[in-house]
Structure formats: structure tokens, C-alpha cells
CSV table of C-alpha atoms and ligand atoms in Angstrom, one decimal:
chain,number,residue,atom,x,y,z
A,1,UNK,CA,0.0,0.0,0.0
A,2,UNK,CA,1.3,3.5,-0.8
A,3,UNK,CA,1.3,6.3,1.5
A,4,UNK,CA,0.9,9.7,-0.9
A,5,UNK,CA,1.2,13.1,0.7
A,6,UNK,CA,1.5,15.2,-2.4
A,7,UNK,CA,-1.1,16.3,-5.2
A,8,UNK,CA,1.4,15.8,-7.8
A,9,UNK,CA,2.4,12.5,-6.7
A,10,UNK,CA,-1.2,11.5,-6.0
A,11,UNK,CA,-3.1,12.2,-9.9
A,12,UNK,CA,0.6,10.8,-11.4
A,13,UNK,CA,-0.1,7.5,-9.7
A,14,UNK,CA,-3.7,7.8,-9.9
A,15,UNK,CA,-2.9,8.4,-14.1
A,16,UNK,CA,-0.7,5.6,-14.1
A,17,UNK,CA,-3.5,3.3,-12.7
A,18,UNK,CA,-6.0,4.9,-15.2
A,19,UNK,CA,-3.7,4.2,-18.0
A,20,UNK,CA,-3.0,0.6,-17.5
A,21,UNK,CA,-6.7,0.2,-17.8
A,22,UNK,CA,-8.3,0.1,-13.7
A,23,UNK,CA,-11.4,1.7,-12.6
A,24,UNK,CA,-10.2,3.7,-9.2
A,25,UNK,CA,-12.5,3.9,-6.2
A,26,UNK,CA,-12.5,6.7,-3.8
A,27,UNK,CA,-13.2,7.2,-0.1
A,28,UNK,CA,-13.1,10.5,1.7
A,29,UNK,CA,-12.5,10.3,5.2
A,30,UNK,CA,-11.4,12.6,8.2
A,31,UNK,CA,-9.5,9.4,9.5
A,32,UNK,CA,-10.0,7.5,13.3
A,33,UNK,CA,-11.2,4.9,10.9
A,34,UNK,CA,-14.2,3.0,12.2
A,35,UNK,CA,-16.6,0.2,11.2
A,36,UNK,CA,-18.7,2.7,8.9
A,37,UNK,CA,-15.2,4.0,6.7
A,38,UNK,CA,-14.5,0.4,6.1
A,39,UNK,CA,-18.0,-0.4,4.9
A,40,UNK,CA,-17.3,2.6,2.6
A,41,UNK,CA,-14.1,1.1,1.7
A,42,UNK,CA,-15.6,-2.6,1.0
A,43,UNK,CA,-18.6,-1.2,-1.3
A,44,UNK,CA,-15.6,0.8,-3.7
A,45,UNK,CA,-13.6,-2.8,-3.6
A,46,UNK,CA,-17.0,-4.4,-5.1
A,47,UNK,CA,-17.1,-1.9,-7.4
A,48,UNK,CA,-13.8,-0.6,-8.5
A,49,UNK,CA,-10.4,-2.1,-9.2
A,50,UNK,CA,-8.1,0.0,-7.0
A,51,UNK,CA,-9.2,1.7,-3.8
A,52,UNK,CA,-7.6,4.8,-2.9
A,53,UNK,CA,-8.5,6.5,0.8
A,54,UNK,CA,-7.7,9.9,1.6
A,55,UNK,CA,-7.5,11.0,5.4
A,56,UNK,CA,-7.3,14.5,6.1
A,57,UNK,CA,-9.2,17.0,9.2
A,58,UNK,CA,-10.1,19.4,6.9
A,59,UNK,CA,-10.0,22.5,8.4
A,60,UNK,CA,-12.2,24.8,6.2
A,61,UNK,CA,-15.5,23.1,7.2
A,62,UNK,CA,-15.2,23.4,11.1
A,63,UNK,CA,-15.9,26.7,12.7
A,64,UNK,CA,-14.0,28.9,14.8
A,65,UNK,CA,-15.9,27.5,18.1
A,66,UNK,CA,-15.7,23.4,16.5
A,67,UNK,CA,-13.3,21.2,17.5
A,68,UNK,CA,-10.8,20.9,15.2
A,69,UNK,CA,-8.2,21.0,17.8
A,70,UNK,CA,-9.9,17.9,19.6
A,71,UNK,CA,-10.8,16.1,16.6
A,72,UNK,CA,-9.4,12.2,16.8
A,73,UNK,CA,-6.3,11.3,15.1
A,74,UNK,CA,-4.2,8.2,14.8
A,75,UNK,CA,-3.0,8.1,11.2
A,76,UNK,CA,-0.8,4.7,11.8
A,77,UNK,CA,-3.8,3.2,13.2
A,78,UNK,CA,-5.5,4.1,10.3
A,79,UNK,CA,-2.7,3.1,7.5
A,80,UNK,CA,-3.1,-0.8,9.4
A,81,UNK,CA,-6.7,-0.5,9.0
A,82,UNK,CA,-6.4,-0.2,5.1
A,83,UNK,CA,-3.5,-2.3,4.4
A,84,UNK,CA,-6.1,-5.3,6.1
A,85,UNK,CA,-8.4,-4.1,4.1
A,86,UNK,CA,-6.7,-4.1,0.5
A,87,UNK,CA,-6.7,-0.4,0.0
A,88,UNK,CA,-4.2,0.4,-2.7
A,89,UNK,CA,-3.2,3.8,-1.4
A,90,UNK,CA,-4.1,6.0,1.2
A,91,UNK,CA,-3.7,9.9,0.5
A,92,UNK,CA,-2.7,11.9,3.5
A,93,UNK,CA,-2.1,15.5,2.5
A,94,UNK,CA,-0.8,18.4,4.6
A,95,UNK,CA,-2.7,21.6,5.1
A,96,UNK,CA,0.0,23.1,2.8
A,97,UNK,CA,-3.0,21.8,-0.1
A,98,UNK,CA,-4.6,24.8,0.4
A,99,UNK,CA,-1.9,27.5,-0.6
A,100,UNK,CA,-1.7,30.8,1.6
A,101,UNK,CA,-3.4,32.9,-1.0
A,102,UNK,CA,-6.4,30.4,-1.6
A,103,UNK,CA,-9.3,32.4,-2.7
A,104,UNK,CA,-11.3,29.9,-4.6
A,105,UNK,CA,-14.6,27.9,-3.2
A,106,UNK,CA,-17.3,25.2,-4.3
A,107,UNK,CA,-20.7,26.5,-3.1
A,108,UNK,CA,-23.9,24.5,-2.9
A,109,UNK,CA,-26.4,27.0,-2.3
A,110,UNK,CA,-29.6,25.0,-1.8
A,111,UNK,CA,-29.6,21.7,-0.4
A,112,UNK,CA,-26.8,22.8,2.1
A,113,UNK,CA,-29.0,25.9,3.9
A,114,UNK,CA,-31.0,24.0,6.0
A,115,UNK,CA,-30.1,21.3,8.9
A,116,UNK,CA,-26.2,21.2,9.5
A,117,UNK,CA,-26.1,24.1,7.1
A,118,UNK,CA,-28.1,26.5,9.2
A,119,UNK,CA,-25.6,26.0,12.7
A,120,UNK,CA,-22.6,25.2,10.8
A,121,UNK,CA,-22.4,28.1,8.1
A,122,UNK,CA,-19.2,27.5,6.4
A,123,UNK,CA,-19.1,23.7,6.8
A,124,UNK,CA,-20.8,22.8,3.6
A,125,UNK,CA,-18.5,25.2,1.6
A,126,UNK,CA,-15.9,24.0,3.5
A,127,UNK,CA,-17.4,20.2,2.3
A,128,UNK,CA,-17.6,20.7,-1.7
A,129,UNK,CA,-14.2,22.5,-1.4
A,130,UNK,CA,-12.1,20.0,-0.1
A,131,UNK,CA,-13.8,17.9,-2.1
A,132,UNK,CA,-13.2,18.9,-5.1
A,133,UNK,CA,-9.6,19.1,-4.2
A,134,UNK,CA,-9.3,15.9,-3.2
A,135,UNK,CA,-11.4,14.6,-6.8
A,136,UNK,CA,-9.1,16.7,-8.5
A,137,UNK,CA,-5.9,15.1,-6.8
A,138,UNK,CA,-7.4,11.3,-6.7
A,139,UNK,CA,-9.3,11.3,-10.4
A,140,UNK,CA,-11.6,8.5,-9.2
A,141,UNK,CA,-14.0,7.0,-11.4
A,142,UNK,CA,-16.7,6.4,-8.5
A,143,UNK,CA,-16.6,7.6,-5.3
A,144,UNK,CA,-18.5,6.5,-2.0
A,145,UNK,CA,-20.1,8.4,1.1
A,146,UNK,CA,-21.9,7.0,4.3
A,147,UNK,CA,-25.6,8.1,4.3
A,148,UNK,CA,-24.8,8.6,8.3
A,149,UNK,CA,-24.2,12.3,7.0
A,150,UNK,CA,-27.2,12.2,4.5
A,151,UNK,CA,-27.1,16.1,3.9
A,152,UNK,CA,-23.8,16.0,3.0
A,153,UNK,CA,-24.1,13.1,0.8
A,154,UNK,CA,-26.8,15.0,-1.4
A,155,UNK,CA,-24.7,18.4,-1.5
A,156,UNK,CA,-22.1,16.3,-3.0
A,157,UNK,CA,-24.4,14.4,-5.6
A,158,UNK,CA,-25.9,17.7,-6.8
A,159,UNK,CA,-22.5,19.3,-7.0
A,160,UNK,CA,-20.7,16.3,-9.1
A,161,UNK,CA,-24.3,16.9,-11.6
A,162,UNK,CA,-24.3,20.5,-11.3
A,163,UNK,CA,-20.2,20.8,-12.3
A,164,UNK,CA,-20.0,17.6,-14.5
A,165,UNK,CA,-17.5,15.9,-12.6
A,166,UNK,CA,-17.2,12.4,-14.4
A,167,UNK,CA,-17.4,10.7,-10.8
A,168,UNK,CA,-20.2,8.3,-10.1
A,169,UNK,CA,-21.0,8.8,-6.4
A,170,UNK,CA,-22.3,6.2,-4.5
A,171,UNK,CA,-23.9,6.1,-0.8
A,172,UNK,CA,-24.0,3.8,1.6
A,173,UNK,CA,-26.3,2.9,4.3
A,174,UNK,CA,-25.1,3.8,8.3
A,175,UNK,CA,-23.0,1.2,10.3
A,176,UNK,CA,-23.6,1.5,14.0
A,177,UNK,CA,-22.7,0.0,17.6
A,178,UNK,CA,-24.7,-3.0,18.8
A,179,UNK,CA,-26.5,-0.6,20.9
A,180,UNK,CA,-27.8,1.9,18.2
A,181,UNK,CA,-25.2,4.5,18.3
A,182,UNK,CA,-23.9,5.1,14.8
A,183,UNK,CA,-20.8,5.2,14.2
A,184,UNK,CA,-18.6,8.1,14.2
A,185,UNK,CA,-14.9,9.2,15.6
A,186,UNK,CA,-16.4,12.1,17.5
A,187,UNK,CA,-17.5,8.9,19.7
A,188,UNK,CA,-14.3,8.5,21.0
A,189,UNK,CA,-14.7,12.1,22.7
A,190,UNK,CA,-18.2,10.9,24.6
A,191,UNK,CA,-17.4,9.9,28.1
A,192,UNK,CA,-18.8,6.7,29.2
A,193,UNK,CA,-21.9,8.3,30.5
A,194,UNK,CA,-22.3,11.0,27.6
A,195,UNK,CA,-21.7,7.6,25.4
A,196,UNK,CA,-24.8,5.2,27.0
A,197,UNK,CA,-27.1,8.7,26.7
A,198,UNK,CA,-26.1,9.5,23.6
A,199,UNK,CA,-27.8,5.8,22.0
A,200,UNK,CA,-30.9,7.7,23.1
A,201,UNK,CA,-30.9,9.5,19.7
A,202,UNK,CA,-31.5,6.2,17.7
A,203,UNK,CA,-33.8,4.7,20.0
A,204,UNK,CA,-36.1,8.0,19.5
A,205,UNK,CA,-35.5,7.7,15.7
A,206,UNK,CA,-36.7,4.2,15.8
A,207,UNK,CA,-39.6,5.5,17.9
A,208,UNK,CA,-40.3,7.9,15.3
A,209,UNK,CA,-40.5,5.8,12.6
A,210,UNK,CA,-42.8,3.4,14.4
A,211,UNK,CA,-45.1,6.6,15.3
A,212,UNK,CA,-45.3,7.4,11.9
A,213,UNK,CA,-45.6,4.1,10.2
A,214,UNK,CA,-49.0,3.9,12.7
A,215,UNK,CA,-49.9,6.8,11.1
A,216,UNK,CA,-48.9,9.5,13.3
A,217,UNK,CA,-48.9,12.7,10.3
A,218,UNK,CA,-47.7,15.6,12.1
A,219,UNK,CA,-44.1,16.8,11.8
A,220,UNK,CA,-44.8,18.8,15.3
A,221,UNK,CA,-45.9,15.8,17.1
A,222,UNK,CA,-42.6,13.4,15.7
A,223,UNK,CA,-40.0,16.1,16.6
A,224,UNK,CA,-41.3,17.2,19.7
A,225,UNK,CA,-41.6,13.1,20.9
A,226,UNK,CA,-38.0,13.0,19.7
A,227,UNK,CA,-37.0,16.6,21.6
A,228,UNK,CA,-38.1,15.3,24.6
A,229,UNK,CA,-36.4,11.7,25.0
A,230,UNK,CA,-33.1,13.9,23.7
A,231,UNK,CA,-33.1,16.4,26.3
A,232,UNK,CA,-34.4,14.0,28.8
A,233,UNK,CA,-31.1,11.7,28.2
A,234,UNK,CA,-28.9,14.9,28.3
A,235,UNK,CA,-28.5,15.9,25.3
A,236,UNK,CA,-28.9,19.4,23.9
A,237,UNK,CA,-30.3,19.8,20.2
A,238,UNK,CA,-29.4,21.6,17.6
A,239,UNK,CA,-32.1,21.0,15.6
A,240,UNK,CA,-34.7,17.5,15.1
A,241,UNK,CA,-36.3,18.3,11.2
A,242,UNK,CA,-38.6,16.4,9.3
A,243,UNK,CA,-37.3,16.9,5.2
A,244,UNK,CA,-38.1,15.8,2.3
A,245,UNK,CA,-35.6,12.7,0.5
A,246,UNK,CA,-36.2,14.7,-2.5
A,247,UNK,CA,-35.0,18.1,-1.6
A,248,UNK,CA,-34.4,18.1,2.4
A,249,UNK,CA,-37.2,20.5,2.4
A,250,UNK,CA,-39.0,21.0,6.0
A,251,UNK,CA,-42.4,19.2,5.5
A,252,UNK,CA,-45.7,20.7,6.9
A,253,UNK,CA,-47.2,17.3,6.8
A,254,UNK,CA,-45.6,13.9,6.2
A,255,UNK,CA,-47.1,12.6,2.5
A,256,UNK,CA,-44.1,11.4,0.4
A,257,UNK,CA,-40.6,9.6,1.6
A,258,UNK,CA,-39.2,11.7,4.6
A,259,UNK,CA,-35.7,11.7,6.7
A,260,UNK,CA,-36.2,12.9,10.4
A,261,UNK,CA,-32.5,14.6,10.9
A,262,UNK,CA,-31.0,15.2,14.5
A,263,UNK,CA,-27.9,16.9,15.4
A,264,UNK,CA,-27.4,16.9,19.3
A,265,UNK,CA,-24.5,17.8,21.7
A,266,UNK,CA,-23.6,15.7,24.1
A,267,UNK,CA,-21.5,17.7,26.7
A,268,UNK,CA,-18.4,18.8,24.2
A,269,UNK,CA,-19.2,16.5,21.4
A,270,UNK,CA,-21.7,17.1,18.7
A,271,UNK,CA,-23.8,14.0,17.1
A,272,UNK,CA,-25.5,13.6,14.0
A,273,UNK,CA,-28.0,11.0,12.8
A,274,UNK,CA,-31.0,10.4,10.6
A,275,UNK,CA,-33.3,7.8,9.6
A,276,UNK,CA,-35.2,7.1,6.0
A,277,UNK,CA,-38.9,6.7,6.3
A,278,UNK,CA,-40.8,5.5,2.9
A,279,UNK,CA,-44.3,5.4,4.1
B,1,AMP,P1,-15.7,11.3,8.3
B,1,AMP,O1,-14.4,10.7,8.4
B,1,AMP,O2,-16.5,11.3,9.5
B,1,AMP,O3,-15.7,12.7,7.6
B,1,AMP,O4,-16.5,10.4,7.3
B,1,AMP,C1,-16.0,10.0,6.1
B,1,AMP,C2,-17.1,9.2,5.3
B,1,AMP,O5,-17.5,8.1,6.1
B,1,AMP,C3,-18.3,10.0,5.0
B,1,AMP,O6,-18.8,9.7,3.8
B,1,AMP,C4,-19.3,9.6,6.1
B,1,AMP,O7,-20.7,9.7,5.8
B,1,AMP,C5,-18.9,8.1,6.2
B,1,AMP,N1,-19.3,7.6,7.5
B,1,AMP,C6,-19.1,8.1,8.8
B,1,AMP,N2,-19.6,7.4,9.7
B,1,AMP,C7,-20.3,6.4,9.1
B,1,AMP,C8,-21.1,5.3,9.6
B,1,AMP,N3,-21.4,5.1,10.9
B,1,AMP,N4,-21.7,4.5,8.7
B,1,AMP,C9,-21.4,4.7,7.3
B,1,AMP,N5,-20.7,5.7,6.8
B,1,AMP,C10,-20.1,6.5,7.7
């Protein structure tokens, strides 16, 4: 496995691959590689010929007040992870990728305002940016993301439409703990009480979905059951939304395929989750 921290380095290896005829598969990742990356990682093996993993904290899409600082890292732990798993290279690029007199950004301007996008203002800049960076560096021919951040994934599909990237982007569905808890590295930050409250957000999802699949109709009603088993457990909440799967638009009344969304902070560490509902 190759460990490739330059841009240069990274698209001559990745035009190398191309040229010798094999299909590259991408996986974006902020690293602390759990369950949930490697999922990401086997579904690009099924469908490419070469898997290439980047791991990089990417500063532009946390805010001044996020946790950057605390974020998770343990890159060696990571580089064993993906040599078990077959990867064919991992790139690990420094914050020198974004040059001192940067002035250029990817903007999705509608599917990014609401949910994350309304606490978190620069994130989803921050997102299609490094993103694009990182397409730009890798070349892939497909590219997967975990439905665990299901706004995100969307921003990303209507930017590779929107800007013609020749990427085929893939999504895959959420890997969690036995108890609920998806997955995430920010986990690692929970302490072991903030961790047993914090499978509280999945329960009420499943709640939710129950509630609704009995026929319960009102947005009000769902978020406000879900509210109150999140603050009860601890938790404080950013926001609980009902949206729609086609446009993540805030529904008045639940009539076609939904996602209930729920960011929450448990004491320093911020959770998101989300569950699909087809009716
Ligand atoms: P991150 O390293 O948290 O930025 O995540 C990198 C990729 O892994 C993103 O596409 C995430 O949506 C995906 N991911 C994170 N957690 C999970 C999970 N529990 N299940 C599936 N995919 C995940």
C-alpha cells in the first residue's frame, strides 16, 4: 500500500492506474477509521479495481468555536486498517493543499441551507471545497459516502451533476454499535456516560419511525416526541427536522418519503444521525 502526501504525486499514480486500464474507487474520510469508513471502503472494492482512501481533518468546514483542535487522530492506526483491508493507497495531504493565497470555493447553495447548514455556516463550503480538491488530486471513477451524514451526501451528488464531474457517487447505508449508536470518531470524545445517553438518539429515531408508520402525520408531534427523550437523556439539540428525501425541504405534513435529521450535543461533542422513512 502507498502512502501519498503530495497532489502531484497523488493524480501521477492515480494516471498511471487509469492508464493501465483500472477503474479507481475513492473514499473521503477525516480518519480515526471505524466500522462505517471500512463499509465505505468494501462497497468501492466491489465496485472498482483500485481503492484509494484519503485521510485528512479538513479544516475549512469546522468553525471557529468546532473542535478541530480535539478532533481524533491516529494516522498509523488508520494506514493498518487499510492495508487489512486491501486499500491500494491512502492519501494523506498536509494543510500546505490549500496555498496561503487560496481564494477559490465550491458553493452549494440550496440543499446545504437548512439542517447542519443552518448551525454550521461554512461547513458545507468547507465540504464541496475539499472535495473537489481531493477529486481533483485522486481522479476517481466512483466515489462512495456513508448516508450517516445524508445532507452531505446530497450536497455532494448535486454538486458532481451541477459541475459535471465524471465521478459516479455512491452512498451507503449507516454502520452502528450494537447498541444503536452510529458510528462516528467524534465517539471516541463521549465519556462513558455522555456515550450510554447519547444511543438515546437512535432509539427515538426508531420511535419515530414506528409513530409514523401507525400513522402518526404531524411533523410537530414526531419532533417534539424525539425533543423530549433527547433532552431528557442529556442531550442538547441543535435541531430534530422532518425533510423531504427529495429536496431536504421542511415538511408541513408527512405525504411522500421523509428523513427525520438530529444533530445533538452531548457535553463537548456534537452527534449527528437520521433515519429514511418511505411510508
Ligand atoms: P468522516 O471521516 O466522519 O468525515 O466520514 C467519512 C465518510 O464516512 C463520510 O462519507 C461519512 O458519511 C462516512 N461515515 C461516517 N460514519 C459512518 C457510519 N457510521 N456508517 C457509514 N458511513 C459513515
Amino acid at each position: 500500500m502507498q502512502i501519498i502526501n503530495s497532489i502531484p504525486e497523488m493524480q501521477t499514480f492515480s494516471k498511471k492506474l487509469q492508464r493501465s486500464g483500472k477503474t479507481i474507487g475513492f473514499v473521503p474520510t477525516m480518519g480515526f477509521l471505524h466500522e462505517g469508513h471500512l463499509s465505505l471502503i468494501d462497497e468501492a472494492q466491489k465496485r472498482c479495481d483500485e481503492v484509494i482512501v484519503s485521510i485528512y481533518v479538513n479544516p475549512t468546514q469546522f468553525g471557529p468555536n468546532e473542535d478541530l483542535d480535539t478532533y481524533p487522530r491516529d494516522f498509523e492506526r488508520d494506514a493498518a486498517l487499510c492495508e487489512e483491508r486491501g486499500v491500494t493507497a491512502i492519501f494523506h495531504p498536509a494543510d500546505s493543499i490549500y496555498p496561503a493565497d487560496f481564494s477559490t470555493w465550491v458553493n452549494e447553495t440550496k440543499l446545504s441551507q437548512g439542517l447542519c447548514g443552518k448551525y454550521r455556516p461554512e461547513h458545507f463550503q468547507g465540504v464541496t471545497t475539499i472535495v473537489t480538491k481531493l477529486f481533483n488530486a485522486v481522479l476517481p471513477d466512483l466515489a462512495v459516502f456513508g448516508q450517516k451524514d445524508a445532507q452531505q451526501s446530497m450536497v455532494i451528488k448535486r454538486m458532481v451533476e451541477d459541475l459535471n464531474f465524471p465521478i459516479e457517487v455512491v452512498v451507503a447505508p449507516i454502520i452502528r454499535e450494537a447498541d444503536g449508536l452510529a458510528m462516528s470518531s467524534r465517539n471516541k470524545n463521549l465519556t462513558e456516560t455522555e456515550r450510554k445517553a447519547a444511543v438515546t438518539i437512535n432509539q427515538s429515531l426508531k420511535v419515530a419511525k414506528q409513530l409514523i408508520l401507525d400513522g402518526e402525520l404531524s411533523p410537530l408531534a414526531i419532533e417534539s416526541e424525539i425533543s423530549e427523550r433527547i433532552t431528557e437523556s442529556g442531550g442538547v439539540i441543535d435541531y430534530v427536522d422532518l425533510v423531504t428525501q427529495r429536496s431536504l425541504e421542511e415538511v408541513t405534513e408527512i405525504n411522500e418519503p421523509v428523513i427525520i435529521a438530529v444533530a445533538a450535543h452531548y457535553g463537548k461533542v456534537r452527534l449527528i444521525d437520521n433515519i429514511f422513512i418511505e411510508l
